Amino acid sequence: MNVPATVAVSVVVPIYNSIDTIATCIASIQQQQLTDIEIILVDDGSTDGSGRICDEFAIKDARINVIHQPNSGRTMARKRGTQFAHGVWIAYVDSDDSLPATALWDLYQQVNDETDIVFGNGGSIALEHRTRIPIQDFRHLTVRSEGTIGVPWGSLYRRIVLSDNLFDIPREIINGEDYLFWVRLVFQTQKAVHVVYKAVYNKGADHTSNTFVWTADYCQRLHQLRVESIPAEMYDEYADDVICDGLVNLFATAVCQSRKVWGSSHFYLQLMHEIKERRYWMGWKKQLFLQIPSLRLRRLIAKVFKKIK
């Protein structure tokens, strides 16, 4: 393994069976306008030759280091790469994605002593057009999972705020684990978040979220981890945001399971109790949607309207 001196940015790429996309991904990082970088490729037990391709790239580019490990999941692969990183700042890129040539440069231009997070793709934040967002405001946006907040890619993070507990998420959480990473992250700093309103990431095909089947039991586990990720003494301030994102999970479950199942679940009953206790206004469209008895009809409505407003 190459051991560089401190660099500006370490780019960590978790890789599992990405033989069709990994070469394009790595090349896009190599060709960045910002050159003071290291590239850490974490081969997470690939069985399709992806690891061999990583090794071939490393032979030709001294900035590339490859870590081979038994399959442990994408989040743990990011953790391992972060632990080996020498960069003052960390960026994450998924192995089926790529970066525009100026992505890291555009993000790095916002780096200063007054921030620990530079958030890219700022245009995804509804009604927000500030290049500097106080951390208290950004925490609310994060817990609500606004825009592309809640995915690790497309941003820069100061290495010293990326403690191990951000990644210590049960492996069975395969949808929502990135959201939990962010919720934990924003309570690690008191500094304002700098925002870049440019496209800094090219997203590949999103296989997991498109095929994931939501269940009330899964939502309950995710909800528990969400609550635990917020400091107890601060929870009341973010309780409405927790409800907001919990409802998103509930609507996803409502098009995957029968109302008889999720309607009697602990997750649903707890969420409704919190809504009543907080006097949270859900909106009549959402209330009507949840009352529809037919799973088939709920699916049809969700497909037509894409998202319940």
mmCIF file of C-alpha atoms in Angstrom:
data_model
loop_
_atom_site.group_PDB
_atom_site.id
_atom_site.type_symbol
_atom_site.label_atom_id
_atom_site.label_comp_id
_atom_site.label_asym_id
_atom_site.label_seq_id
_atom_site.Cartn_x
_atom_site.Cartn_y
_atom_site.Cartn_z
ATOM 1 C CA MET A 1 0.000 0.000 0.000
ATOM 2 C CA ASN A 2 1.246 3.486 -0.867
ATOM 3 C CA VAL A 3 1.513 5.694 2.216
ATOM 4 C CA PRO A 4 1.244 9.345 1.147
ATOM 5 C CA ALA A 5 1.815 12.397 3.260
ATOM 6 C CA THR A 6 -1.310 14.333 4.146
ATOM 7 C CA VAL A 7 -3.346 15.236 1.080
ATOM 8 C CA ALA A 8 -6.223 17.667 0.603
ATOM 9 C CA VAL A 9 -8.908 15.079 -0.154
ATOM 10 C CA SER A 10 -9.169 11.325 0.217
ATOM 11 C CA VAL A 11 -11.762 9.760 -2.063
ATOM 12 C CA VAL A 12 -13.132 6.516 -0.616
ATOM 13 C CA VAL A 13 -14.847 4.070 -2.979
ATOM 14 C CA PRO A 14 -16.619 0.988 -1.547
ATOM 15 C CA ILE A 15 -16.713 -1.748 -4.176
ATOM 16 C CA TYR A 16 -18.644 -4.966 -4.440
ATOM 17 C CA ASN A 17 -19.055 -6.825 -7.743
ATOM 18 C CA SER A 18 -18.931 -3.678 -9.881
ATOM 19 C CA ILE A 19 -16.931 -5.016 -12.800
ATOM 20 C CA ASP A 20 -19.080 -3.214 -15.390
ATOM 21 C CA THR A 21 -18.708 0.252 -13.838
ATOM 22 C CA ILE A 22 -15.620 0.400 -11.631
ATOM 23 C CA ALA A 23 -13.139 1.378 -14.363
ATOM 24 C CA THR A 24 -15.273 4.367 -15.390
ATOM 25 C CA CYS A 25 -15.706 5.336 -11.752
ATOM 26 C CA ILE A 26 -11.968 5.268 -10.995
ATOM 27 C CA ALA A 27 -11.066 7.095 -14.201
ATOM 28 C CA SER A 28 -13.446 9.926 -13.361
ATOM 29 C CA ILE A 29 -11.675 10.402 -10.013
ATOM 30 C CA GLN A 30 -8.215 10.236 -11.585
ATOM 31 C CA GLN A 31 -9.194 12.994 -14.024
ATOM 32 C CA GLN A 32 -10.293 15.483 -11.369
ATOM 33 C CA GLN A 33 -9.173 19.086 -11.723
ATOM 34 C CA LEU A 34 -8.157 18.937 -8.063
ATOM 35 C CA THR A 35 -5.046 16.751 -8.101
ATOM 36 C CA ASP A 36 -3.968 16.813 -4.443
ATOM 37 C CA ILE A 37 -5.954 13.677 -3.687
ATOM 38 C CA GLU A 38 -5.598 10.037 -2.785
ATOM 39 C CA ILE A 39 -7.998 7.357 -3.972
ATOM 40 C CA ILE A 40 -8.850 4.537 -1.570
ATOM 41 C CA LEU A 41 -10.544 1.585 -3.234
ATOM 42 C CA VAL A 42 -12.130 -0.807 -0.746
ATOM 43 C CA ASP A 43 -12.805 -4.157 -2.394
ATOM 44 C CA ASP A 44 -15.538 -5.543 -0.148
ATOM 45 C CA GLY A 45 -15.125 -9.216 -0.989
ATOM 46 C CA SER A 46 -15.935 -8.941 -4.692
ATOM 47 C CA THR A 47 -16.177 -12.229 -6.587
ATOM 48 C CA ASP A 48 -16.410 -10.890 -10.149
ATOM 49 C CA GLY A 49 -12.899 -9.550 -10.744
ATOM 50 C CA SER A 50 -13.535 -6.010 -9.501
ATOM 51 C CA GLY A 51 -10.666 -6.324 -7.028
ATOM 52 C CA ARG A 52 -8.254 -7.301 -9.797
ATOM 53 C CA ILE A 53 -9.224 -4.220 -11.794
ATOM 54 C CA CYS A 54 -8.559 -2.058 -8.722
ATOM 55 C CA ASP A 55 -5.087 -3.562 -8.357
ATOM 56 C CA GLU A 56 -4.321 -2.866 -12.015
ATOM 57 C CA PHE A 57 -5.243 0.799 -11.585
ATOM 58 C CA ALA A 58 -3.097 1.043 -8.437
ATOM 59 C CA ILE A 59 -0.014 -0.224 -10.305
ATOM 60 C CA LYS A 60 -0.295 2.679 -12.743
ATOM 61 C CA ASP A 61 -1.281 5.490 -10.323
ATOM 62 C CA ALA A 62 0.603 6.023 -7.048
ATOM 63 C CA ARG A 63 -2.350 7.993 -5.675
ATOM 64 C CA ILE A 64 -4.433 4.813 -5.551
ATOM 65 C CA ASN A 65 -4.447 2.436 -2.589
ATOM 66 C CA VAL A 66 -6.492 -0.767 -2.576
ATOM 67 C CA ILE A 67 -7.892 -2.484 0.484
ATOM 68 C CA HIS A 68 -9.211 -6.031 0.120
ATOM 69 C CA GLN A 69 -11.525 -7.257 2.877
ATOM 70 C CA PRO A 70 -14.139 -9.973 3.432
ATOM 71 C CA ASN A 71 -17.610 -8.835 2.466
ATOM 72 C CA SER A 72 -18.880 -6.612 5.270
ATOM 73 C CA GLY A 73 -21.322 -4.268 3.541
ATOM 74 C CA ARG A 74 -20.966 -0.871 1.933
ATOM 75 C CA THR A 75 -21.112 1.144 5.161
ATOM 76 C CA MET A 76 -18.319 -0.849 6.781
ATOM 77 C CA ALA A 77 -16.288 -0.536 3.578
ATOM 78 C CA ARG A 78 -16.585 3.249 3.839
ATOM 79 C CA LYS A 79 -15.545 3.022 7.491
ATOM 80 C CA ARG A 80 -12.441 0.993 6.622
ATOM 81 C CA GLY A 81 -11.466 3.398 3.870
ATOM 82 C CA THR A 82 -11.959 6.385 6.148
ATOM 83 C CA GLN A 83 -9.754 4.823 8.818
ATOM 84 C CA PHE A 84 -6.912 4.487 6.291
ATOM 85 C CA ALA A 85 -7.398 7.956 4.778
ATOM 86 C CA HIS A 86 -4.662 10.609 4.915
ATOM 87 C CA GLY A 87 -6.796 13.440 3.596
ATOM 88 C CA VAL A 88 -7.845 16.428 5.653
ATOM 89 C CA TRP A 89 -11.173 16.051 3.843
ATOM 90 C CA ILE A 90 -13.059 12.942 2.781
ATOM 91 C CA ALA A 91 -15.322 12.333 -0.207
ATOM 92 C CA TYR A 92 -17.290 9.168 -0.943
ATOM 93 C CA VAL A 93 -18.063 7.811 -4.391
ATOM 94 C CA ASP A 94 -20.081 4.649 -5.043
ATOM 95 C CA SER A 95 -18.564 2.206 -7.500
ATOM 96 C CA ASP A 96 -21.391 2.477 -10.038
ATOM 97 C CA ASP A 97 -21.217 6.284 -10.106
ATOM 98 C CA SER A 98 -18.732 8.875 -11.386
ATOM 99 C CA LEU A 99 -17.627 12.468 -10.829
ATOM 100 C CA PRO A 100 -17.755 15.438 -13.202
ATOM 101 C CA ALA A 101 -14.206 16.652 -13.852
ATOM 102 C CA THR A 102 -14.548 19.745 -11.645
ATOM 103 C CA ALA A 103 -16.520 18.114 -8.807
ATOM 104 C CA LEU A 104 -13.841 17.980 -6.117
ATOM 105 C CA TRP A 105 -12.498 21.384 -7.138
ATOM 106 C CA ASP A 106 -15.946 22.977 -6.843
ATOM 107 C CA LEU A 107 -16.450 21.442 -3.398
ATOM 108 C CA TYR A 108 -12.945 22.237 -2.166
ATOM 109 C CA GLN A 109 -13.312 25.922 -3.018
ATOM 110 C CA GLN A 110 -15.780 26.198 -0.118
ATOM 111 C CA VAL A 111 -13.364 24.714 2.422
ATOM 112 C CA ASN A 112 -12.321 26.967 5.309
ATOM 113 C CA ASP A 113 -11.801 26.860 9.063
ATOM 114 C CA GLU A 114 -15.441 27.735 9.695
ATOM 115 C CA THR A 115 -16.974 24.541 8.331
ATOM 116 C CA ASP A 116 -16.683 20.790 8.709
ATOM 117 C CA ILE A 117 -19.153 19.878 5.949
ATOM 118 C CA VAL A 118 -19.368 21.060 2.342
ATOM 119 C CA PHE A 119 -22.654 19.861 0.884
ATOM 120 C CA GLY A 120 -22.945 19.433 -2.879
ATOM 121 C CA ASN A 121 -26.039 19.399 -5.102
ATOM 122 C CA GLY A 122 -27.513 22.284 -3.131
ATOM 123 C CA GLY A 123 -30.245 22.712 -5.697
ATOM 124 C CA SER A 124 -31.941 19.632 -4.234
ATOM 125 C CA ILE A 125 -32.813 21.504 -1.035
ATOM 126 C CA ALA A 126 -36.302 22.898 -1.483
ATOM 127 C CA LEU A 127 -36.684 26.617 -0.749
ATOM 128 C CA GLU A 128 -33.053 26.912 0.359
ATOM 129 C CA HIS A 129 -30.721 29.199 -1.583
ATOM 130 C CA ARG A 130 -27.988 29.936 0.917
ATOM 131 C CA THR A 131 -24.338 29.059 0.433
ATOM 132 C CA ARG A 132 -23.933 28.940 4.198
ATOM 133 C CA ILE A 133 -26.556 27.267 6.384
ATOM 134 C CA PRO A 134 -26.291 27.409 10.195
ATOM 135 C CA ILE A 135 -25.891 23.943 11.654
ATOM 136 C CA GLN A 136 -29.137 24.206 13.627
ATOM 137 C CA ASP A 137 -31.075 24.782 10.398
ATOM 138 C CA PHE A 138 -29.166 22.094 8.545
ATOM 139 C CA ARG A 139 -29.902 19.555 11.273
ATOM 140 C CA HIS A 140 -33.632 20.066 10.706
ATOM 141 C CA LEU A 141 -33.142 19.573 6.964
ATOM 142 C CA THR A 142 -31.108 16.436 7.631
ATOM 143 C CA VAL A 143 -33.558 14.741 9.993
ATOM 144 C CA ARG A 144 -36.300 15.450 7.428
ATOM 145 C CA SER A 145 -33.982 14.005 4.747
ATOM 146 C CA GLU A 146 -34.382 17.032 2.520
ATOM 147 C CA GLY A 147 -33.210 16.636 -1.075
ATOM 148 C CA THR A 148 -29.998 14.652 -1.395
ATOM 149 C CA ILE A 149 -29.128 15.155 2.263
ATOM 150 C CA GLY A 150 -29.038 11.618 3.545
ATOM 151 C CA VAL A 151 -26.665 10.176 0.967
ATOM 152 C CA PRO A 152 -22.898 10.287 1.602
ATOM 153 C CA TRP A 153 -21.880 11.004 -1.961
ATOM 154 C CA GLY A 154 -21.618 14.496 -3.426
ATOM 155 C CA SER A 155 -20.151 16.197 -0.343
ATOM 156 C CA LEU A 156 -16.897 16.788 1.545
ATOM 157 C CA TYR A 157 -16.410 15.988 5.234
ATOM 158 C CA ARG A 158 -13.601 17.061 7.507
ATOM 159 C CA ARG A 159 -11.858 13.846 8.518
ATOM 160 C CA ILE A 160 -11.782 14.637 12.237
ATOM 161 C CA VAL A 161 -15.604 14.672 12.520
ATOM 162 C CA LEU A 162 -15.998 11.223 10.944
ATOM 163 C CA SER A 163 -15.932 9.175 14.136
ATOM 164 C CA ASP A 164 -16.376 5.410 13.929
ATOM 165 C CA ASN A 165 -19.865 5.487 15.436
ATOM 166 C CA LEU A 166 -21.207 7.177 12.292
ATOM 167 C CA PHE A 167 -20.670 3.903 10.459
ATOM 168 C CA ASP A 168 -21.661 1.499 13.228
ATOM 169 C CA ILE A 169 -25.057 0.654 11.793
ATOM 170 C CA PRO A 170 -26.525 -2.871 11.864
ATOM 171 C CA ARG A 171 -25.813 -4.620 8.600
ATOM 172 C CA GLU A 172 -29.456 -5.579 8.144
ATOM 173 C CA ILE A 173 -30.211 -1.873 7.599
ATOM 174 C CA ILE A 174 -29.604 -1.755 3.857
ATOM 175 C CA ASN A 175 -31.972 1.099 3.025
ATOM 176 C CA GLY A 176 -31.718 4.171 5.230
ATOM 177 C CA GLU A 177 -28.219 3.469 6.523
ATOM 178 C CA ASP A 178 -26.837 6.527 4.720
ATOM 179 C CA TYR A 179 -29.550 8.653 6.289
ATOM 180 C CA LEU A 180 -28.511 7.457 9.752
ATOM 181 C CA PHE A 181 -24.893 8.334 8.918
ATOM 182 C CA TRP A 182 -25.961 11.904 8.190
ATOM 183 C CA VAL A 183 -28.189 12.280 11.243
ATOM 184 C CA ARG A 184 -25.301 11.243 13.459
ATOM 185 C CA LEU A 185 -22.853 13.425 11.533
ATOM 186 C CA VAL A 186 -24.667 16.751 11.928
ATOM 187 C CA PHE A 187 -24.572 16.430 15.696
ATOM 188 C CA GLN A 188 -20.773 16.036 15.592
ATOM 189 C CA THR A 189 -20.167 19.677 14.683
ATOM 190 C CA GLN A 190 -21.341 23.146 15.623
ATOM 191 C CA LYS A 191 -20.082 24.765 12.417
ATOM 192 C CA ALA A 192 -22.258 26.027 9.595
ATOM 193 C CA VAL A 193 -22.537 23.895 6.457
ATOM 194 C CA HIS A 194 -21.305 25.369 3.187
ATOM 195 C CA VAL A 195 -23.429 24.524 0.161
ATOM 196 C CA VAL A 196 -22.440 24.190 -3.499
ATOM 197 C CA TYR A 197 -25.175 24.814 -6.045
ATOM 198 C CA LYS A 198 -23.586 22.827 -8.853
ATOM 199 C CA ALA A 199 -23.892 19.287 -10.143
ATOM 200 C CA VAL A 200 -20.966 17.540 -8.461
ATOM 201 C CA TYR A 201 -21.975 13.907 -8.904
ATOM 202 C CA ASN A 202 -23.123 11.571 -11.657
ATOM 203 C CA LYS A 203 -25.468 8.982 -10.144
ATOM 204 C CA GLY A 204 -25.625 5.578 -11.737
ATOM 205 C CA ALA A 205 -28.548 3.186 -11.654
ATOM 206 C CA ASP A 206 -30.082 3.037 -8.174
ATOM 207 C CA HIS A 207 -30.831 -0.637 -7.716
ATOM 208 C CA THR A 208 -31.427 -0.890 -3.962
ATOM 209 C CA SER A 209 -34.111 1.745 -3.433
ATOM 210 C CA ASN A 210 -35.955 0.750 -6.612
ATOM 211 C CA THR A 211 -36.349 -2.868 -5.558
ATOM 212 C CA PHE A 212 -36.494 -2.590 -1.781
ATOM 213 C CA VAL A 213 -39.647 -3.929 -0.137
ATOM 214 C CA TRP A 214 -40.597 -1.852 2.900
ATOM 215 C CA THR A 215 -42.191 -3.523 5.907
ATOM 216 C CA ALA A 216 -43.536 -2.164 9.171
ATOM 217 C CA ASP A 217 -41.010 -4.204 11.151
ATOM 218 C CA TYR A 218 -38.133 -2.770 9.122
ATOM 219 C CA CYS A 219 -39.476 0.755 9.589
ATOM 220 C CA GLN A 220 -39.718 0.223 13.320
ATOM 221 C CA ARG A 221 -36.051 -0.764 13.499
ATOM 222 C CA LEU A 222 -35.045 2.197 11.338
ATOM 223 C CA HIS A 223 -37.208 4.529 13.419
ATOM 224 C CA GLN A 224 -35.583 3.307 16.626
ATOM 225 C CA LEU A 225 -32.101 3.938 15.211
ATOM 226 C CA ARG A 226 -33.186 7.373 13.979
ATOM 227 C CA VAL A 227 -34.378 8.372 17.436
ATOM 228 C CA GLU A 228 -31.216 7.008 19.057
ATOM 229 C CA SER A 229 -29.048 8.989 16.623
ATOM 230 C CA ILE A 230 -30.333 12.297 17.986
ATOM 231 C CA PRO A 231 -28.907 13.412 21.367
ATOM 232 C CA ALA A 232 -31.615 12.787 23.976
ATOM 233 C CA GLU A 233 -31.392 16.284 25.418
ATOM 234 C CA MET A 234 -32.049 17.760 21.950
ATOM 235 C CA TYR A 235 -34.724 15.351 20.746
ATOM 236 C CA ASP A 236 -37.751 17.550 21.425
ATOM 237 C CA GLU A 237 -36.454 20.182 18.999
ATOM 238 C CA TYR A 238 -36.354 17.638 16.163
ATOM 239 C CA ALA A 239 -39.408 15.520 17.037
ATOM 240 C CA ASP A 240 -41.551 16.981 14.236
ATOM 241 C CA ASP A 241 -38.767 16.273 11.726
ATOM 242 C CA VAL A 242 -38.601 12.681 12.968
ATOM 243 C CA ILE A 243 -42.342 12.347 12.371
ATOM 244 C CA CYS A 244 -41.989 13.850 8.911
ATOM 245 C CA ASP A 245 -39.447 11.281 7.757
ATOM 246 C CA GLY A 246 -41.238 8.503 9.614
ATOM 247 C CA LEU A 247 -44.310 9.246 7.518
ATOM 248 C CA VAL A 248 -42.242 8.885 4.352
ATOM 249 C CA ASN A 249 -41.314 5.392 5.533
ATOM 250 C CA LEU A 250 -44.941 4.655 6.378
ATOM 251 C CA PHE A 251 -46.146 5.630 2.906
ATOM 252 C CA ALA A 252 -43.445 3.429 1.366
ATOM 253 C CA THR A 253 -44.681 0.550 3.534
ATOM 254 C CA ALA A 254 -48.306 1.255 2.613
ATOM 255 C CA VAL A 255 -47.598 0.335 -1.031
ATOM 256 C CA CYS A 256 -45.718 -2.837 -0.053
ATOM 257 C CA GLN A 257 -47.871 -4.365 2.697
ATOM 258 C CA SER A 258 -51.548 -4.801 3.386
ATOM 259 C CA ARG A 259 -53.203 -2.269 5.658
ATOM 260 C CA LYS A 260 -54.095 -5.085 8.036
ATOM 261 C CA VAL A 261 -50.395 -5.746 8.631
ATOM 262 C CA TRP A 262 -48.948 -2.241 8.921
ATOM 263 C CA GLY A 263 -52.105 -0.779 10.468
ATOM 264 C CA SER A 264 -51.688 -2.971 13.560
ATOM 265 C CA SER A 265 -47.903 -2.699 13.720
ATOM 266 C CA HIS A 266 -45.968 -1.150 16.574
ATOM 267 C CA PHE A 267 -44.380 1.256 14.101
ATOM 268 C CA TYR A 268 -47.720 2.630 12.899
ATOM 269 C CA LEU A 269 -49.277 2.819 16.345
ATOM 270 C CA GLN A 270 -46.214 4.542 17.804
ATOM 271 C CA LEU A 271 -46.037 7.031 14.945
ATOM 272 C CA MET A 272 -49.742 7.879 15.270
ATOM 273 C CA HIS A 273 -49.269 8.330 19.013
ATOM 274 C CA GLU A 274 -46.385 10.749 18.414
ATOM 275 C CA ILE A 275 -48.469 12.656 15.855
ATOM 276 C CA LYS A 276 -51.296 13.017 18.376
ATOM 277 C CA GLU A 277 -48.985 13.983 21.222
ATOM 278 C CA ARG A 278 -47.206 16.609 19.119
ATOM 279 C CA ARG A 279 -50.416 17.794 17.453
ATOM 280 C CA TYR A 280 -48.634 17.305 14.177
ATOM 281 C CA TRP A 281 -50.777 18.148 11.135
ATOM 282 C CA MET A 282 -50.340 15.392 8.579
ATOM 283 C CA GLY A 283 -52.534 16.888 5.871
ATOM 284 C CA TRP A 284 -55.833 15.540 4.629
ATOM 285 C CA LYS A 285 -54.409 13.927 1.472
ATOM 286 C CA LYS A 286 -52.029 11.817 3.527
ATOM 287 C CA GLN A 287 -54.769 10.888 5.957
ATOM 288 C CA LEU A 288 -57.081 9.799 3.133
ATOM 289 C CA PHE A 289 -54.303 7.808 1.488
ATOM 290 C CA LEU A 290 -53.702 5.823 4.661
ATOM 291 C CA GLN A 291 -57.419 5.021 4.933
ATOM 292 C CA ILE A 292 -57.589 3.355 1.518
ATOM 293 C CA PRO A 293 -58.205 -0.345 2.279
ATOM 294 C CA SER A 294 -56.961 -1.730 -1.047
ATOM 295 C CA LEU A 295 -53.223 -2.284 -1.462
ATOM 296 C CA ARG A 296 -53.678 -2.342 -5.214
ATOM 297 C CA LEU A 297 -55.423 1.035 -5.187
ATOM 298 C CA ARG A 298 -52.759 2.562 -2.951
ATOM 299 C CA ARG A 299 -50.102 1.367 -5.351
ATOM 300 C CA LEU A 300 -51.971 2.836 -8.305
ATOM 301 C CA ILE A 301 -52.396 6.210 -6.606
ATOM 302 C CA ALA A 302 -48.748 6.270 -5.526
ATOM 303 C CA LYS A 303 -47.657 5.452 -9.063
ATOM 304 C CA VAL A 304 -49.766 8.219 -10.553
ATOM 305 C CA PHE A 305 -48.820 10.921 -8.089
ATOM 306 C CA LYS A 306 -45.292 9.602 -7.345
ATOM 307 C CA LYS A 307 -45.309 11.170 -3.917
ATOM 308 C CA ILE A 308 -48.090 11.916 -1.450
ATOM 309 C CA LYS A 309 -47.933 15.649 -0.746
#
